[in-house]
Tab-separated table of C-alpha atoms and ligand atoms in Angstrom:
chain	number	residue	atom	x	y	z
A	814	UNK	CA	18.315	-1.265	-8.244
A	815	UNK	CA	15.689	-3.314	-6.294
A	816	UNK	CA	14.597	-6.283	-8.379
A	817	UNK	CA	11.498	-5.638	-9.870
A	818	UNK	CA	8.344	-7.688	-8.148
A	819	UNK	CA	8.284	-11.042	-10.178
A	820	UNK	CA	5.037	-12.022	-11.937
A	821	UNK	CA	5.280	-15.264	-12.081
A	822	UNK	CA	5.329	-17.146	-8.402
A	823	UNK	CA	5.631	-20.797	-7.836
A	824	UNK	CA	5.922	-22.935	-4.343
A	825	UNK	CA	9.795	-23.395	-4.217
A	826	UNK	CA	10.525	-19.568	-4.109
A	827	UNK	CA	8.800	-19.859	-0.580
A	828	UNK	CA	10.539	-21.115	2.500
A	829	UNK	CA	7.303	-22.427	4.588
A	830	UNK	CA	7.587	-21.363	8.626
A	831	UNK	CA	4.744	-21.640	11.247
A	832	UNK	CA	1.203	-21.991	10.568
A	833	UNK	CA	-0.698	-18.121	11.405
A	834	UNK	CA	-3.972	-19.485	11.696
A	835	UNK	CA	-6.726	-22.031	9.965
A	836	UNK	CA	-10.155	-20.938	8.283
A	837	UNK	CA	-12.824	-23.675	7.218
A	838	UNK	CA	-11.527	-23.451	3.877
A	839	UNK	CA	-7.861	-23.115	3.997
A	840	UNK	CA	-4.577	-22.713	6.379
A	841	UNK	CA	-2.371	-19.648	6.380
A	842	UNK	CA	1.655	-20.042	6.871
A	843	UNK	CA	4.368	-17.327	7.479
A	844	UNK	CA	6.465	-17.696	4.532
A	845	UNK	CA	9.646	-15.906	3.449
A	846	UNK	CA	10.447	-15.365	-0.450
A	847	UNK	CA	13.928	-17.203	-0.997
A	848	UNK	CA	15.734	-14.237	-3.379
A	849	UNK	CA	14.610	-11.201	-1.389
A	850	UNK	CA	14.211	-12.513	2.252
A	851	UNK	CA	10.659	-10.931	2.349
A	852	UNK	CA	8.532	-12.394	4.783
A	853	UNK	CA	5.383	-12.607	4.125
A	854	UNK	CA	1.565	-14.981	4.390
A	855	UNK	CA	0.489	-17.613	2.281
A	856	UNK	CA	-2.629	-18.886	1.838
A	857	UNK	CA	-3.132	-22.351	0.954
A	858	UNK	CA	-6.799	-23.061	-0.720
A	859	UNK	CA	-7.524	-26.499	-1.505
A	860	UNK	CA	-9.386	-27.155	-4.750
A	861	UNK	CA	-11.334	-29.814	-4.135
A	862	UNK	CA	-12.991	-28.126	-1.473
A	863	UNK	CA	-13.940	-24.843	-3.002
A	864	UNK	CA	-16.716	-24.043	-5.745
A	865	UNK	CA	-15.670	-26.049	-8.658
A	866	UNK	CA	-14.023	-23.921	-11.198
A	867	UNK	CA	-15.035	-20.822	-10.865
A	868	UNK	CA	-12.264	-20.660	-7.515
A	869	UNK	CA	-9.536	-19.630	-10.354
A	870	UNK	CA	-11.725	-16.573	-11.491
A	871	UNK	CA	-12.970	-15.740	-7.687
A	872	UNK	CA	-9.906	-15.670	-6.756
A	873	UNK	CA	-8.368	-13.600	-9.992
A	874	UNK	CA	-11.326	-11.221	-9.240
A	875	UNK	CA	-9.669	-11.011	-5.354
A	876	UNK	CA	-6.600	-10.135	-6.610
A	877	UNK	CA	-8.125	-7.534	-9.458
A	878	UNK	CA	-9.924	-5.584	-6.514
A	879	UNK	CA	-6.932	-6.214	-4.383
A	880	UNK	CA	-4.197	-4.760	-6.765
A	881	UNK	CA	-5.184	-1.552	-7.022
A	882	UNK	CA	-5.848	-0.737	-3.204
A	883	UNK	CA	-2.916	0.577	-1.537
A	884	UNK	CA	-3.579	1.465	1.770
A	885	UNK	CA	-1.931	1.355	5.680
A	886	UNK	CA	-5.153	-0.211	6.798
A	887	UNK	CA	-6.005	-2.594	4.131
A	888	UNK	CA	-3.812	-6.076	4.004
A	889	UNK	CA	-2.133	-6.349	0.256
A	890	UNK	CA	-2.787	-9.774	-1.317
A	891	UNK	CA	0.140	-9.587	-3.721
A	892	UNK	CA	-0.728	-12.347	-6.072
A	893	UNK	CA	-1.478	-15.990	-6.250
A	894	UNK	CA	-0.380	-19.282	-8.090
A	895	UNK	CA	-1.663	-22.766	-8.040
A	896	UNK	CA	-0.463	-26.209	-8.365
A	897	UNK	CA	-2.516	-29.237	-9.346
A	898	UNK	CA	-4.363	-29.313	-6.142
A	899	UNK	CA	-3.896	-25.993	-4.160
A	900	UNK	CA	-4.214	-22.209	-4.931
A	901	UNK	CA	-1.943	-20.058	-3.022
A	902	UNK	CA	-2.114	-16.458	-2.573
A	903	UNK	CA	0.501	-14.408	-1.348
A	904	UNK	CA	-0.625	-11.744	1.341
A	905	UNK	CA	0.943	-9.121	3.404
A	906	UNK	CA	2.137	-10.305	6.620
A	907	UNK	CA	-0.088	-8.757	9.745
A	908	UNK	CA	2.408	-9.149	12.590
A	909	UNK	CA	-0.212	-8.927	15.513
A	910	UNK	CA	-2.802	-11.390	13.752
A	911	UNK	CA	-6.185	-11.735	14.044
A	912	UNK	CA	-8.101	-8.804	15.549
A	913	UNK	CA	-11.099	-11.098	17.000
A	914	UNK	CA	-8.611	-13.127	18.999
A	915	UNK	CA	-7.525	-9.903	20.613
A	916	UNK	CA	-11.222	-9.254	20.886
A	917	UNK	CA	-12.487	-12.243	22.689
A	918	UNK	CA	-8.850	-12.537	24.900
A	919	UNK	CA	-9.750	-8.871	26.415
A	920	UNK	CA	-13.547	-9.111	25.923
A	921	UNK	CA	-14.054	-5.429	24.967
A	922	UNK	CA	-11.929	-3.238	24.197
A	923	UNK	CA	-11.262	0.460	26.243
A	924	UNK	CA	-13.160	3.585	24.692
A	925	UNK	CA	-9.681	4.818	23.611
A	926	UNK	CA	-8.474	1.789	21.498
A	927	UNK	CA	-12.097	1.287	20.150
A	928	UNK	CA	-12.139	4.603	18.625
A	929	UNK	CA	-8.667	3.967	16.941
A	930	UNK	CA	-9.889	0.830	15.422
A	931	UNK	CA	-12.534	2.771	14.281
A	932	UNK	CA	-11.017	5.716	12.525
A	933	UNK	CA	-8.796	3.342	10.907
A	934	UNK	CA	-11.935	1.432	9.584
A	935	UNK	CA	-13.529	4.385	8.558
A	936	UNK	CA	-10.159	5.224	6.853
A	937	UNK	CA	-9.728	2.381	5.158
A	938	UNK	CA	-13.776	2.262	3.798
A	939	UNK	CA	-13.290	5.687	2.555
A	940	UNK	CA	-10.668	4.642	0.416
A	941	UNK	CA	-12.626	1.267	-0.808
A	942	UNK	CA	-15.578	3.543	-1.373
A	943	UNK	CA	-13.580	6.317	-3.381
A	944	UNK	CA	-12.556	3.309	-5.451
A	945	UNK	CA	-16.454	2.426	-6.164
A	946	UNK	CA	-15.748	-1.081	-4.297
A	947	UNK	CA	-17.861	-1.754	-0.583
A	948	UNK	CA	-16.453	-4.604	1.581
A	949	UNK	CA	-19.832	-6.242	2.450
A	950	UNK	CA	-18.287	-7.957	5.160
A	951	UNK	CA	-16.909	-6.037	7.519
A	952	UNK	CA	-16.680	-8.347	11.169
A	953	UNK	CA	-14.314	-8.869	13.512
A	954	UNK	CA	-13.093	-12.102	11.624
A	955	UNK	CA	-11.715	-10.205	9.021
A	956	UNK	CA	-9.706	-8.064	10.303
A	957	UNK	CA	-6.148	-8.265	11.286
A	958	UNK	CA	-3.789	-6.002	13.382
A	959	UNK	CA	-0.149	-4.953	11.525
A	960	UNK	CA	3.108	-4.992	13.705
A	961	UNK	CA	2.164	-1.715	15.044
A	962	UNK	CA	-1.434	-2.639	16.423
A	963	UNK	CA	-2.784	-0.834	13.124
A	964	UNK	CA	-5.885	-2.010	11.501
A	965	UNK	CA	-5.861	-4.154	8.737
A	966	UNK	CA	-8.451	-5.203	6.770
A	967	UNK	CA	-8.698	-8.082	5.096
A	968	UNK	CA	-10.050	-11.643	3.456
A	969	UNK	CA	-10.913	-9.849	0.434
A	970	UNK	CA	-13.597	-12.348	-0.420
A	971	UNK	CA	-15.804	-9.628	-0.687
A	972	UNK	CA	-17.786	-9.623	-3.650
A	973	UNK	CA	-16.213	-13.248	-4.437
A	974	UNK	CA	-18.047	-14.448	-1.005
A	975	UNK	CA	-15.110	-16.242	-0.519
A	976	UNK	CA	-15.590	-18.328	2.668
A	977	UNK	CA	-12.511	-18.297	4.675
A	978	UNK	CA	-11.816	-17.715	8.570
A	979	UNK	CA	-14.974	-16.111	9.750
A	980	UNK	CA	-16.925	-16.884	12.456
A	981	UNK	CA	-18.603	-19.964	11.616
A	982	UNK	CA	-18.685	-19.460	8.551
A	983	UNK	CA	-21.776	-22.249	7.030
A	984	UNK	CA	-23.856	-20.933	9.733
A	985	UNK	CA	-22.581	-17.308	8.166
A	986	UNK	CA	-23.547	-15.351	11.509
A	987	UNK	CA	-26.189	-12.617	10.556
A	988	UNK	CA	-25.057	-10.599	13.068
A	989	UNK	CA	-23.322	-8.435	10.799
A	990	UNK	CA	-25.882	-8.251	8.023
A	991	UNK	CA	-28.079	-4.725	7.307
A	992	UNK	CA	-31.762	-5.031	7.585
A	993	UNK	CA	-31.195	-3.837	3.179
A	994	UNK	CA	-29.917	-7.399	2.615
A	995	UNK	CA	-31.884	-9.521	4.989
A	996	UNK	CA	-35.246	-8.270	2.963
A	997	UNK	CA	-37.085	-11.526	0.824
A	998	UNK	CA	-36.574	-11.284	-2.568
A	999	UNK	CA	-33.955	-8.370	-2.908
A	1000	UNK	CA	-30.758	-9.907	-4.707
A	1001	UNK	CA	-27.386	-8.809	-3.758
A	1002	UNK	CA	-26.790	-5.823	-6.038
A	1003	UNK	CA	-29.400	-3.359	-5.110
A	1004	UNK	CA	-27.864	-2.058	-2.041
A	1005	UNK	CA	-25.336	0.992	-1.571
A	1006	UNK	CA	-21.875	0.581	-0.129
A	1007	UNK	CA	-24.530	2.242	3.035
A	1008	UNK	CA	-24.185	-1.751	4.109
A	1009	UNK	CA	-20.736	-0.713	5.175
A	1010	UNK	CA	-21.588	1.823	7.543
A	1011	UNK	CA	-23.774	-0.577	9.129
A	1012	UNK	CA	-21.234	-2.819	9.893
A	1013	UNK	CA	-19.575	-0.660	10.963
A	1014	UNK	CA	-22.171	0.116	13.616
A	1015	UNK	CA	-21.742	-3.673	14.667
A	1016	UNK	CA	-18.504	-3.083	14.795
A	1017	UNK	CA	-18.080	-0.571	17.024
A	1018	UNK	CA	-20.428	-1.810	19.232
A	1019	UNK	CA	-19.142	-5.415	19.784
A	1020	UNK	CA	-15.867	-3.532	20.096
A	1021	UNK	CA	-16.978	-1.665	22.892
A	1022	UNK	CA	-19.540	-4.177	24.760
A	1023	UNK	CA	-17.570	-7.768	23.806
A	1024	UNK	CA	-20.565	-8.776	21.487
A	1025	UNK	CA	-22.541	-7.851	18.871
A	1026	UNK	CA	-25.825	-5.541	19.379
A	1027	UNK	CA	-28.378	-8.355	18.045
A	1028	UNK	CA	-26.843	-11.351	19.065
A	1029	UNK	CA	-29.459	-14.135	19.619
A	1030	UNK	CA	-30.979	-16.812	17.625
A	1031	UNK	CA	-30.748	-16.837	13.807
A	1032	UNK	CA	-34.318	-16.100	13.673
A	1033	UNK	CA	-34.237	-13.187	16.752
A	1034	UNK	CA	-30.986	-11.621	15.406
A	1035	UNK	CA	-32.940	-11.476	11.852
A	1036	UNK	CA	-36.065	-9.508	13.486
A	1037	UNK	CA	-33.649	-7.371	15.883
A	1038	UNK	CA	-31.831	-6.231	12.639
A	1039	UNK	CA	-34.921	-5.761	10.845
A	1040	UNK	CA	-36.443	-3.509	13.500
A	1041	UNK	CA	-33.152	-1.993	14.489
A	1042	UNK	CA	-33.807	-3.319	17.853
A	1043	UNK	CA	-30.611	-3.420	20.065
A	1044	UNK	CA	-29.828	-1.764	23.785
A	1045	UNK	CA	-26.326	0.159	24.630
A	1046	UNK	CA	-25.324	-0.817	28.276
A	1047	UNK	CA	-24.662	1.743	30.470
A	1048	UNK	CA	-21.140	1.586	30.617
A	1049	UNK	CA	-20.482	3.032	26.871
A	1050	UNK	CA	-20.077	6.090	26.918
A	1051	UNK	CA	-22.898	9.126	25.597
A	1052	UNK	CA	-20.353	9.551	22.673
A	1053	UNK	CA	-19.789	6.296	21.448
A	1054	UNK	CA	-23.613	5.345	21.473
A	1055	UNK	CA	-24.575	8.677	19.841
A	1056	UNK	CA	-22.089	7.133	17.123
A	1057	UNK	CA	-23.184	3.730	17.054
A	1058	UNK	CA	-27.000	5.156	17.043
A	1059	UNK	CA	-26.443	6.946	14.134
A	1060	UNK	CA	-24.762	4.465	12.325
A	1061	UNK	CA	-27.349	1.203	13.344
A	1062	UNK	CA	-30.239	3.481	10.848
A	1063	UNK	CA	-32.639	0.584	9.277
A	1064	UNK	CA	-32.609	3.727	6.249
A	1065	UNK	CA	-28.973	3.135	4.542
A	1066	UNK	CA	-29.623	6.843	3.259
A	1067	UNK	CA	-30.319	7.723	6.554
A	1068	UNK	CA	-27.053	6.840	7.913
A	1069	UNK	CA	-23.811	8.909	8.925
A	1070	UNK	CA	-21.241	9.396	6.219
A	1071	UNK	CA	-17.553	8.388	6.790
A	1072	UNK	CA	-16.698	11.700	6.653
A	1073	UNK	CA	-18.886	12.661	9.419
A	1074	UNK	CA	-17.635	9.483	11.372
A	1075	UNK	CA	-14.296	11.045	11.175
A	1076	UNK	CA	-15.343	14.375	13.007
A	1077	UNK	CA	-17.585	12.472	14.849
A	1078	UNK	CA	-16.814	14.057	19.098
A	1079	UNK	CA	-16.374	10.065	19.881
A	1080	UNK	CA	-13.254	10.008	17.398
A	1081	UNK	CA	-11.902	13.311	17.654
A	1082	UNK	CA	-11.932	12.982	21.679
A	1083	UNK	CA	-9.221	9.963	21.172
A	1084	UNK	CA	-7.490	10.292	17.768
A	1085	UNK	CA	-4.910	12.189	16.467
A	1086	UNK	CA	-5.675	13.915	13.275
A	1087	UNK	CA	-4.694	11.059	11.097
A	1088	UNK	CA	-4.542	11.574	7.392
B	2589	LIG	C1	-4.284	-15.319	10.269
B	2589	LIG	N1	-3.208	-14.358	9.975
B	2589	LIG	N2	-2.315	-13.967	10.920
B	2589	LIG	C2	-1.456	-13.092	10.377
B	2589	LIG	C3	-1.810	-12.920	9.027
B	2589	LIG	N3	-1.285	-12.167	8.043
B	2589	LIG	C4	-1.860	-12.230	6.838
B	2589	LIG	N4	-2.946	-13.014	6.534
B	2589	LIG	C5	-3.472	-13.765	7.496
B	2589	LIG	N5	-4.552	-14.541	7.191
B	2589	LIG	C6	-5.140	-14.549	5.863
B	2589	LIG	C7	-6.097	-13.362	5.702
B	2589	LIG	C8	-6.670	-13.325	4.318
B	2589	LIG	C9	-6.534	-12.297	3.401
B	2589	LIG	N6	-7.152	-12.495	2.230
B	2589	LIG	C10	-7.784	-13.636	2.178
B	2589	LIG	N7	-8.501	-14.018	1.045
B	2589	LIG	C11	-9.123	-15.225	0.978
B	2589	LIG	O1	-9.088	-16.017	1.899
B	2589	LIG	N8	-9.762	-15.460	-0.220
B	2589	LIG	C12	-10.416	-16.657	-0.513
B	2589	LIG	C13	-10.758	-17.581	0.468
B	2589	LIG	C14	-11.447	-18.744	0.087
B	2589	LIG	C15	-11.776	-18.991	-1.239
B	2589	LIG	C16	-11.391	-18.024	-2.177
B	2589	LIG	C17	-11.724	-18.273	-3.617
B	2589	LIG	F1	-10.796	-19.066	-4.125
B	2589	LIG	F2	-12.921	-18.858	-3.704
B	2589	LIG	F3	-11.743	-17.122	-4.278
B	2589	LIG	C18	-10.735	-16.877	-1.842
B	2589	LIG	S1	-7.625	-14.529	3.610
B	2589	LIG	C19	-2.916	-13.741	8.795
């Protein structure tokens, strides 16, 4: 029989190997688990440089969300231990790493491998949604690419805001923020998991034109997002910016539905019928 998946974890039944990558608030290392040989990521959080205190429960409410998401698209964080000075978590190994890499390496990706990443995304926030729980931070940084070039999303620091490897992360870039959440005075909970689909929108758009649609200064990218100002360049195709139109809707009732993202022409034209 296989050996049931121990509960308890601790440092020594990891053999350490190279480092995968660095965010502001922690490094990530291959790691292989001594008694099975399964190889997998850890993440090393220091403690004196998070929150005080409240790190433990952020990161037990990670792992809640986390443990009951199975998905091909959505990186498992399997659990997490701590010693006196660090908090580890134990994730699933992406073997192709870190999608924006990829990203800024090729610039922007062909119409054909955009829509893939897509469908996958849309895939994977169906199943987050179905599950009552929205990502809220949906961006290039926080996504990762599986041995197979499949989509992976990640940092689960969702809800917990838990700063890790994003795009500068103090400055937290607005480029990815719905006009619903940049409005004075409206506190975190009151929108939809509509903020989603909006990302999405960004998404798919950097994707396809190498940055994201309201890229400017803090306080341009605020009033761009606000008015929903942005301009496709020619080269995207009439598909993909029908798509990204309906998906950039200031009105987060207003927006497509997953669903209709997945029979979307844009998607259909490149994908095969997935699940
Ligand atoms: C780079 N890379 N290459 C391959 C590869 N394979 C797997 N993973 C990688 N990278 C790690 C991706 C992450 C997944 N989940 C995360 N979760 C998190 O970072 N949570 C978190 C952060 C800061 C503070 C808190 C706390 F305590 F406040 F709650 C929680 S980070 C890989």
């Amino acid at each position: 029989y296989e050996q049931p998946a121990p509960k308890v974890f601790h440092l020594g039944m990891f053999e350490i190997g190279r480092p995968l990558g660095k965010g502001k608030f922690g490094r990530v290392y291959l790691a292989k688990e001594r008694s099975s040989g399964y190889v997998c990521a850890l993440k090393v959080l220091h403690k004196n440089e998070l929150k005080h205190g409240d790190a433990e429960k952020q990161v037990r409410r990670e792992i809640e969300i986390q443990s009951n998401l199975r998905h091909p698209n959505i990186l498992r964080l399997f659990g997490h231990f701590h010693d006196s000075k660090r908090i580890f978590l134990i994730l699933e190994f992406a073997g192709k790493g870190e999608l924006y890499k990829h990203l800024r390496r090729e610039n922007r990706f062909p119409e054909w491998k955009s829509a893939q990443y897509v469908a996958q995304m849309a895939a994977a926030l169906k199943y987050c949604h179905k599950k009552h729980i929205m990502h809220r931070d949906i961006k290039p940084e926080n996504i990762l690419l599986g041995i197979h070039g499949e989509i992976k999303l990640s940092d689960f620091g969702w809800s917990v805001h838990a700063p890790s490897n994003r795009r500068n992360t103090l400055c937290g870039t607005l480029d990815y923020l719905p006009p619903e959440m940049l409005k004075p005075g409206r506190d975190k909970n009151t929108y939809t998991n509509k903020v989603d689909l909006w990302s999405l929108g960004v998404l798919t758009y950097e994707f396809l034109v190498g940055e994201a649609p309201f890229e400017d200064t803090p306080v341009m990218t605020q009033r761009k997002i606000e008015r929903g100002e942005m301009t496709v360049p020619s080269f995207v195709s009439p598909e993909a910016r029908d798509l990204i139109k309906k998906l950039l809707v200031i009105d987060p009732e207003k927006r497509i539905s997953l669903d209709e993202v997945q029979e979307h022409p844009w998607i259909i034209k490149y994908c095969v019928k997935g699940e």
